[in-house]
PDB file of C-alpha atoms in Angstrom:
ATOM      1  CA  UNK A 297     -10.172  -2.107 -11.346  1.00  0.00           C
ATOM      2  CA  UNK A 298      -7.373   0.475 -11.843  1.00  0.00           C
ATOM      3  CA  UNK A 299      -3.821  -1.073 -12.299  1.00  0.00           C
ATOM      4  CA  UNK A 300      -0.866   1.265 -11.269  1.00  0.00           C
ATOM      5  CA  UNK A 301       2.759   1.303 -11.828  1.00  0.00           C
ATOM      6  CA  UNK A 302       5.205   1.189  -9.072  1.00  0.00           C
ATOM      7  CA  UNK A 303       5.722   4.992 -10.198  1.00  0.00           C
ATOM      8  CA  UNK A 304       2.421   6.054 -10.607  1.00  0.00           C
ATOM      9  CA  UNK A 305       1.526   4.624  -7.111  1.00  0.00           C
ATOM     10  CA  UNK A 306       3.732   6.625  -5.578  1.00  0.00           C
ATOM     11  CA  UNK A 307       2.702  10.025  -7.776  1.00  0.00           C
ATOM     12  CA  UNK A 308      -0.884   9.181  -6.371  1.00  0.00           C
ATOM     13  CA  UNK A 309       0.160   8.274  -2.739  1.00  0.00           C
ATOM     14  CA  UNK A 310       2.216  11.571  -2.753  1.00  0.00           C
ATOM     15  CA  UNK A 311      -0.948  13.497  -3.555  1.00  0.00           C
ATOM     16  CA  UNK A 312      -3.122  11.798  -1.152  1.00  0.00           C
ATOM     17  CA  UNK A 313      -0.974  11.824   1.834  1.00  0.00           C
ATOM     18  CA  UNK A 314       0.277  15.167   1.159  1.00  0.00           C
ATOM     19  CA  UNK A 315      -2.330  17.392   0.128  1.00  0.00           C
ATOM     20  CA  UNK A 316      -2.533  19.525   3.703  1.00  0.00           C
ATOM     21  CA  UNK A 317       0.928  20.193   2.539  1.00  0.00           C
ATOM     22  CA  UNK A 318       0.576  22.968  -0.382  1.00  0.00           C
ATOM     23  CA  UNK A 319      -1.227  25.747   0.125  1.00  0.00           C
ATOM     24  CA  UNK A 320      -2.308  25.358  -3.794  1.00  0.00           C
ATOM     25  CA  UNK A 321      -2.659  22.169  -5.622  1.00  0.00           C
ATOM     26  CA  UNK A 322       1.537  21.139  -6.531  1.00  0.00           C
ATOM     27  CA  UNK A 323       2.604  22.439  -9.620  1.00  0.00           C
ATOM     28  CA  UNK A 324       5.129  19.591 -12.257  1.00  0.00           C
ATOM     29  CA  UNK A 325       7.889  21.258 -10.918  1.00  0.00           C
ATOM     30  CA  UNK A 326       7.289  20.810  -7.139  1.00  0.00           C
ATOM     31  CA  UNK A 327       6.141  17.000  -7.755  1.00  0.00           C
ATOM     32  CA  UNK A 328       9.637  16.548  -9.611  1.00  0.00           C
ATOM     33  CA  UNK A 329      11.792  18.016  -6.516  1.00  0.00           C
ATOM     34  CA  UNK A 330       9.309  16.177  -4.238  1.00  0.00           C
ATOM     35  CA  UNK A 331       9.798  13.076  -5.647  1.00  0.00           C
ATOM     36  CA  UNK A 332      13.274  13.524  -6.616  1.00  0.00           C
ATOM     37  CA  UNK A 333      12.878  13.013 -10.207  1.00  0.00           C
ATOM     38  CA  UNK A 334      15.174  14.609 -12.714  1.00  0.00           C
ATOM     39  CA  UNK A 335      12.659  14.165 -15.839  1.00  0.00           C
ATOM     40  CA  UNK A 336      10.057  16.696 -15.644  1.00  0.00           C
ATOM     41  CA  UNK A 337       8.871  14.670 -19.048  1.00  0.00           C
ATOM     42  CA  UNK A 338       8.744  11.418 -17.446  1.00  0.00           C
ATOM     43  CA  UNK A 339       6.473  12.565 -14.760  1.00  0.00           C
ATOM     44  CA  UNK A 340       4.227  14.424 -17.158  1.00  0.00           C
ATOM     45  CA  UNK A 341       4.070  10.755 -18.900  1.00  0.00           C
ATOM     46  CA  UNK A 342       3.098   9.336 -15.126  1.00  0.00           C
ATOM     47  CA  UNK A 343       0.776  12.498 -14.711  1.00  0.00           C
ATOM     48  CA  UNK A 344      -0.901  11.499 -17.936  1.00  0.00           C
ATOM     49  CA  UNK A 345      -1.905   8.032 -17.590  1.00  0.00           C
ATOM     50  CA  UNK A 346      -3.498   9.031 -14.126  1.00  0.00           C
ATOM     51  CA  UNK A 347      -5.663  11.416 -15.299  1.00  0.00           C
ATOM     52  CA  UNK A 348      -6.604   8.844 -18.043  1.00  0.00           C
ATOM     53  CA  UNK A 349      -7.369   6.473 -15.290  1.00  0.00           C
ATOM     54  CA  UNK A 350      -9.613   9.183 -13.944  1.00  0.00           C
ATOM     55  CA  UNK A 351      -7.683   9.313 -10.806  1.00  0.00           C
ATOM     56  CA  UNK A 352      -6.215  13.206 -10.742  1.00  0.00           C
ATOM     57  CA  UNK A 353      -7.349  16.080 -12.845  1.00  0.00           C
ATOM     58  CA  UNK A 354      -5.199  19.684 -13.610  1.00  0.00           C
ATOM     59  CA  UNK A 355      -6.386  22.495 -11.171  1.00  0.00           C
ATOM     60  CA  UNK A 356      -6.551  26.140 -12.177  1.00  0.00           C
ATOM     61  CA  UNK A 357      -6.311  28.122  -9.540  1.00  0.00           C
ATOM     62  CA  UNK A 358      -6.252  32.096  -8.671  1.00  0.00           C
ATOM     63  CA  UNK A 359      -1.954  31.733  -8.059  1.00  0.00           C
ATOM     64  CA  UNK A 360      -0.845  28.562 -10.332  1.00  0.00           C
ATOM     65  CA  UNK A 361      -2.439  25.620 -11.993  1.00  0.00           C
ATOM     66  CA  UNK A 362      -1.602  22.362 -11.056  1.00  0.00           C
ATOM     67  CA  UNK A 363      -2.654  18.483 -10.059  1.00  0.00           C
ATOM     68  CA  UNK A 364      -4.839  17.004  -7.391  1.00  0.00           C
ATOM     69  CA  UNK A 365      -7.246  14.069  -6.500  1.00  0.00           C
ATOM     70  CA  UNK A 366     -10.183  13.408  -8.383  1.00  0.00           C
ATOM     71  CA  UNK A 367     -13.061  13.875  -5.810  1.00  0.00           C
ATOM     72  CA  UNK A 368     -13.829  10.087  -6.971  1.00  0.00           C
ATOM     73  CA  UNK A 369     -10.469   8.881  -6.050  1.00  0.00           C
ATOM     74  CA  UNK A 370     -10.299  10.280  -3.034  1.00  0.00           C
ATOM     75  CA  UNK A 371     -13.944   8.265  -2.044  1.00  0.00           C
ATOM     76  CA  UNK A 372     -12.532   5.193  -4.006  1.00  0.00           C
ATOM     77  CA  UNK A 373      -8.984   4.982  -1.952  1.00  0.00           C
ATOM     78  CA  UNK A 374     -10.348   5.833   0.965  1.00  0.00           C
ATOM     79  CA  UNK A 375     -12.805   3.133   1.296  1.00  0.00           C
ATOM     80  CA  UNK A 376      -9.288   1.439   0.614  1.00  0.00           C
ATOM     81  CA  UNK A 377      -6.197   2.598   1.766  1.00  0.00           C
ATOM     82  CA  UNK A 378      -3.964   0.169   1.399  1.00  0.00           C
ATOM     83  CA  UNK A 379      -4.011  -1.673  -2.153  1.00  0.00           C
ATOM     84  CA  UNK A 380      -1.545  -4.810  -2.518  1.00  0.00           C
ATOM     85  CA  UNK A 381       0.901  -5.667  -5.305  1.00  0.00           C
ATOM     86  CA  UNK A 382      -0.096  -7.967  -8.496  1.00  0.00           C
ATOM     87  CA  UNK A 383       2.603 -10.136  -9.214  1.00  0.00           C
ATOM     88  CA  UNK A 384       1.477 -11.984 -12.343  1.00  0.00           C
ATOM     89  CA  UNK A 385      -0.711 -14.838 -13.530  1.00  0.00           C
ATOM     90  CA  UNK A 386      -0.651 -18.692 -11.917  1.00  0.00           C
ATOM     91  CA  UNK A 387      -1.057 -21.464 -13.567  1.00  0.00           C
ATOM     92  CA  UNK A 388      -0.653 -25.255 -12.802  1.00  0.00           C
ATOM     93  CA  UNK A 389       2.575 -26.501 -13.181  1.00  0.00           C
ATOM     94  CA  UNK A 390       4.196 -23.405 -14.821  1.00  0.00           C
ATOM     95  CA  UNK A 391       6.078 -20.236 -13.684  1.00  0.00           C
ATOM     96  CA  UNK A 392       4.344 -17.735 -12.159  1.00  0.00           C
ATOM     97  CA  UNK A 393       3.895 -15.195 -15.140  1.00  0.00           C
ATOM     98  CA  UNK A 394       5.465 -12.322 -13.267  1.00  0.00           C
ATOM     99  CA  UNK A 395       4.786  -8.604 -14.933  1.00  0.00           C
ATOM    100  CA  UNK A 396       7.748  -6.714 -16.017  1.00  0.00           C
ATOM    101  CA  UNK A 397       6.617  -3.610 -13.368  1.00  0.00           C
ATOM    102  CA  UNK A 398       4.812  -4.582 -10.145  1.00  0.00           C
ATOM    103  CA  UNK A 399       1.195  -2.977 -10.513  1.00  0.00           C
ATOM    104  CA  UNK A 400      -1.134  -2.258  -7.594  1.00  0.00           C
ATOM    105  CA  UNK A 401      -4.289  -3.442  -7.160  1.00  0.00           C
ATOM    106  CA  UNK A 402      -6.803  -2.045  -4.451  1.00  0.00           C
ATOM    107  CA  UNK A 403      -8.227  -4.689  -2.386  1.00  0.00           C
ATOM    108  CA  UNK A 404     -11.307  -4.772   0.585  1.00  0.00           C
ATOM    109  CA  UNK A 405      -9.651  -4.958   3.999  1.00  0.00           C
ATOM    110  CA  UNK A 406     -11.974  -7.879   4.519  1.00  0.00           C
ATOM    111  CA  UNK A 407     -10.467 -10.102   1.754  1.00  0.00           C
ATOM    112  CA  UNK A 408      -6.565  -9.885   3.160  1.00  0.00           C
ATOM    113  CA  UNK A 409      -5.030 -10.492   6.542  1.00  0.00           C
ATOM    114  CA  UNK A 410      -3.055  -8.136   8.853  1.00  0.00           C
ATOM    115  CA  UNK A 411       0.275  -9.981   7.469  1.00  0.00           C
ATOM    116  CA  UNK A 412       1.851  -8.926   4.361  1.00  0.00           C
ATOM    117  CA  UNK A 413       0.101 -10.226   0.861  1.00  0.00           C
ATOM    118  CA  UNK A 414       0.132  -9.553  -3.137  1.00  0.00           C
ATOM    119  CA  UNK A 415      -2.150 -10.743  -5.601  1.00  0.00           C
ATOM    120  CA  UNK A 416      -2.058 -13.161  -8.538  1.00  0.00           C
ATOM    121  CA  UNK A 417      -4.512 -13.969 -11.487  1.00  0.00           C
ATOM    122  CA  UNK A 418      -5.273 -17.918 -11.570  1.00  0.00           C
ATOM    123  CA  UNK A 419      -4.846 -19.609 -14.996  1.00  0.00           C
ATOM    124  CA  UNK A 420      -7.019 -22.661 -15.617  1.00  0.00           C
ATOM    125  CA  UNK A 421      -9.683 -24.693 -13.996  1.00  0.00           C
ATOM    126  CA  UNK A 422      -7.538 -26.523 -11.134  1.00  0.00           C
ATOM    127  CA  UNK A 423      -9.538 -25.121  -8.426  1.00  0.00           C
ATOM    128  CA  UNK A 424     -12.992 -24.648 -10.303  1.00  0.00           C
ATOM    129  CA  UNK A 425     -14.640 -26.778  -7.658  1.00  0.00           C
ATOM    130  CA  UNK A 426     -13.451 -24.863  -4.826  1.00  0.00           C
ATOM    131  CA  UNK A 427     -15.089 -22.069  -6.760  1.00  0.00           C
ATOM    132  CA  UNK A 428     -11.769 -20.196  -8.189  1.00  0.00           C
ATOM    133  CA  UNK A 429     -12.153 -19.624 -11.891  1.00  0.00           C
ATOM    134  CA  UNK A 430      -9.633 -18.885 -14.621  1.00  0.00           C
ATOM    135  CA  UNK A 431      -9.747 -14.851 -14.773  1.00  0.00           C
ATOM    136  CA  UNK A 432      -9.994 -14.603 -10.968  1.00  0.00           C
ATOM    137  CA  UNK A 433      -7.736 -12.575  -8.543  1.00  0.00           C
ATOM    138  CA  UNK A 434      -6.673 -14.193  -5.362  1.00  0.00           C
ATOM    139  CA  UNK A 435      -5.156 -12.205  -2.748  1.00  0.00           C
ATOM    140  CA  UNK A 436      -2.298 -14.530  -1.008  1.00  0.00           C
ATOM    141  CA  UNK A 437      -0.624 -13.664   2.568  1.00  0.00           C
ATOM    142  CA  UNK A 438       2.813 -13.976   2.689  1.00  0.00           C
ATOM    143  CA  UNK A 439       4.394 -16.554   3.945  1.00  0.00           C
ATOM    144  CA  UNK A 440       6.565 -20.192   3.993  1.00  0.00           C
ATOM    145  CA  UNK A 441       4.634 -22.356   6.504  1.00  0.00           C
ATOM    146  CA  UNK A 442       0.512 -23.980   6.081  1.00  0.00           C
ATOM    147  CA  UNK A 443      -2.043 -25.845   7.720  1.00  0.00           C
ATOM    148  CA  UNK A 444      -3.093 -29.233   6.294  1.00  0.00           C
ATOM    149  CA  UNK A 445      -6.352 -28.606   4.531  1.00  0.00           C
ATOM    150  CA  UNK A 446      -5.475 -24.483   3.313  1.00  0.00           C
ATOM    151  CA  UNK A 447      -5.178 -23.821  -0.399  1.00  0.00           C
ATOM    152  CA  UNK A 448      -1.113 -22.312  -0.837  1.00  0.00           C
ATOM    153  CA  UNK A 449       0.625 -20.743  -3.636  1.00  0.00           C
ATOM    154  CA  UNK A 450       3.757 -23.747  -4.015  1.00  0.00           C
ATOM    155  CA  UNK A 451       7.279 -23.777  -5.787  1.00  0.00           C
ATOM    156  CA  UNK A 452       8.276 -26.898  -6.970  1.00  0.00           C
ATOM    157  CA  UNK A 453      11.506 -27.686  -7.164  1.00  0.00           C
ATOM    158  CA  UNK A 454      12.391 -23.884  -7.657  1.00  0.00           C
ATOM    159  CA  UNK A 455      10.372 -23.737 -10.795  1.00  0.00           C
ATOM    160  CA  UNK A 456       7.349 -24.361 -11.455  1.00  0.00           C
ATOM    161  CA  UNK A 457       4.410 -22.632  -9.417  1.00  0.00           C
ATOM    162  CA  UNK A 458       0.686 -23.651  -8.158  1.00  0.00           C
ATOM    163  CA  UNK A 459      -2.028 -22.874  -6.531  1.00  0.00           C
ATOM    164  CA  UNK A 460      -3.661 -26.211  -4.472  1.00  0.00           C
ATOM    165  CA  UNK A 461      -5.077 -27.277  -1.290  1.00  0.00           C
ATOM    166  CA  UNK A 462      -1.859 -29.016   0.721  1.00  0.00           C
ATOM    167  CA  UNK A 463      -1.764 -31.932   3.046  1.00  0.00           C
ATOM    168  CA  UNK A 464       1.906 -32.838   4.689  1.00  0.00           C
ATOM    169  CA  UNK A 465       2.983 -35.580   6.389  1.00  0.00           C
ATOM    170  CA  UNK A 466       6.630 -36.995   7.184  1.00  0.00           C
ATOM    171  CA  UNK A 467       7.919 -37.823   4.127  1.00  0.00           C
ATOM    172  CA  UNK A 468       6.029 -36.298   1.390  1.00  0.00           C
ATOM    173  CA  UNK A 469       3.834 -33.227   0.416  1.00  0.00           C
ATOM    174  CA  UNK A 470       0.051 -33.834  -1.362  1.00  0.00           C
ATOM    175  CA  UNK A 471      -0.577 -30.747  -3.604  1.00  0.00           C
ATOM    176  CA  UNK A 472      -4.620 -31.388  -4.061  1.00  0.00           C
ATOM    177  CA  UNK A 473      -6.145 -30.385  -7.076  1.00  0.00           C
ATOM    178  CA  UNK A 474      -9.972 -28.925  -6.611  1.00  0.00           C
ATOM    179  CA  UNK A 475     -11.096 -30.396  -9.832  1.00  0.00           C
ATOM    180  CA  UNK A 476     -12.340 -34.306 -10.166  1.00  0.00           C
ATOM    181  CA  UNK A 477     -10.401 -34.672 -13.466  1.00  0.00           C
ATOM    182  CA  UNK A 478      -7.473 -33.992 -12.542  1.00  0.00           C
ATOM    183  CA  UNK A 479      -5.284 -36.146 -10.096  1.00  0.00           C
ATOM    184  CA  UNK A 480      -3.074 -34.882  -6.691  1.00  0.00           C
ATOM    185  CA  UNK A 481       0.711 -34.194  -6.883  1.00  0.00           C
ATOM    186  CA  UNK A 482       2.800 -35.907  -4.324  1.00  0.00           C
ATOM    187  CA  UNK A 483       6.285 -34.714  -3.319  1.00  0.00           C
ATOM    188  CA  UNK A 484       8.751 -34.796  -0.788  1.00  0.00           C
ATOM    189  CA  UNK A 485       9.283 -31.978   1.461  1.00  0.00           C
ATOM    190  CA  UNK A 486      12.110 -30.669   0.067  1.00  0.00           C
ATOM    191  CA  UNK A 487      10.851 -30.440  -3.357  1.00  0.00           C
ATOM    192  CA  UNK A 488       7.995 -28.213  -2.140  1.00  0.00           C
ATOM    193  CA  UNK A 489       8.620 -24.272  -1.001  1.00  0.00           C
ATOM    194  CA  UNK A 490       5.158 -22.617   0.002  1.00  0.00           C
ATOM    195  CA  UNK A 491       4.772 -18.892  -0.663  1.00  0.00           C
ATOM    196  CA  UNK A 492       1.748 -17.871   1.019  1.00  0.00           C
ATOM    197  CA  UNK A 493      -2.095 -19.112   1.405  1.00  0.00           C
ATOM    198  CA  UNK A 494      -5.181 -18.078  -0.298  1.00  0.00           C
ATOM    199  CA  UNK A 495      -7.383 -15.111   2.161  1.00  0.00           C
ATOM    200  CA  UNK A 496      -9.396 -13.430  -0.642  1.00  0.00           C
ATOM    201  CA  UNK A 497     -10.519 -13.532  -3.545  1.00  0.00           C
ATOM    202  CA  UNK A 498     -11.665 -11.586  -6.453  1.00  0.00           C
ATOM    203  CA  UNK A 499     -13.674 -11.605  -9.596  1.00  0.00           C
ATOM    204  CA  UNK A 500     -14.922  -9.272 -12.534  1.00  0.00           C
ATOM    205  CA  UNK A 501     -18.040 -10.105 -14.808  1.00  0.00           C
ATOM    206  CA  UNK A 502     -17.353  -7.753 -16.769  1.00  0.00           C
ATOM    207  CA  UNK A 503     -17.252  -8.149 -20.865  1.00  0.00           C
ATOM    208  CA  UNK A 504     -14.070  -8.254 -22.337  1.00  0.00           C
TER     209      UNK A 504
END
């Protein structure tokens, strides 16, 4: 799963949406005045890690050489066209562990909602029995209101984030743990701030 910076998104989402645009693949030059950026070494820097990532490759052609899609990003991104932001890591009763530069994560169209949403990594074995696993990726939709019985992303007390199952009633808020050992968190209302509610889910089996 290929993580992108903020910048390199856009590099790649200029190429993409663009390419009907040049007659020839865009030379460094022409990606710096189309992207308005005044380092022509920064971008080679952004250039760089992409074709690491396997995502663009250098084209030589007849008139100029420069940069275009991978034929395998162009299948990969356009099975999904809209990837969503990662935001960090979650973990019971901690800060969310937000990353110093937003990265991008591409994400089925069938595991997030037509509302805006991001993704975070769960920490820990809150939810295990709700099958979410420490290492997984949850996509969240955006937003400050639940339903009673719907696993949220909540802020307590400005703080300290989680990810539980939430029941409210006048009075107080029940933050539900999905794991037998561990015992539910009870608040009142105005000590609780939701953030969104699980729609997908994620996970990679593969050996770090």
């Amino acid at each position: 799963m290929t993580e992108l910076t903020r910048r390199q998104r856009q590099i790649f989402e200029f190429l993409r949406d663009n390419y009907e645009r040049f007659a020839y693949p865009p030379t460094l030059d022409e990606l710096c005045e189309s992207l308005g950026m005044a380092s022509r070494g920064s971008l080679h820097k952004h250039i760089s890690a992409l074709i690491d990532a396997g995502l663009i490759e250098p084209f030589s052609g007849s008139k100029q050489t420069g940069i275009r899609l991978t034929a395998q990003a162009q299948r990969d991104y356009a099975a999904c066209e809209h990837a969503l932001p990662y935001v960090g890591k979650i973990a019971a009763g901690k800060p969310i562990e937000a990353l110093a530069d937003v990265h991008y994560l591409p994400v089925p169209a069938l595991l997030k909602s037509d509302k805006p949403c991001y993704v975070l990594q769960v920490k820990g074995d809150s939810m295990k029995e709700a099958g979410i696993f420490d290492g997984d990726w949850v996509v969240i939709e955006q937003r400050d209101y639940a339903r009673n019985g719907e696993i949220v992303v909540a802020l307590i007390d400005n703080h300290e984030a989680t990810l539980k199952y939430i029941e409210q009633s006048p009075g107080k808020v029940l933050l539900i743990p999905a794991n037998s050992a561990m015992t539910t968190q009870i608040y009142a209302p105005e000590q609780v701030q939701i953030q969104g509610i699980l729609v997908g889910q994620m996970r990679s089996y593969r050996v770090h």
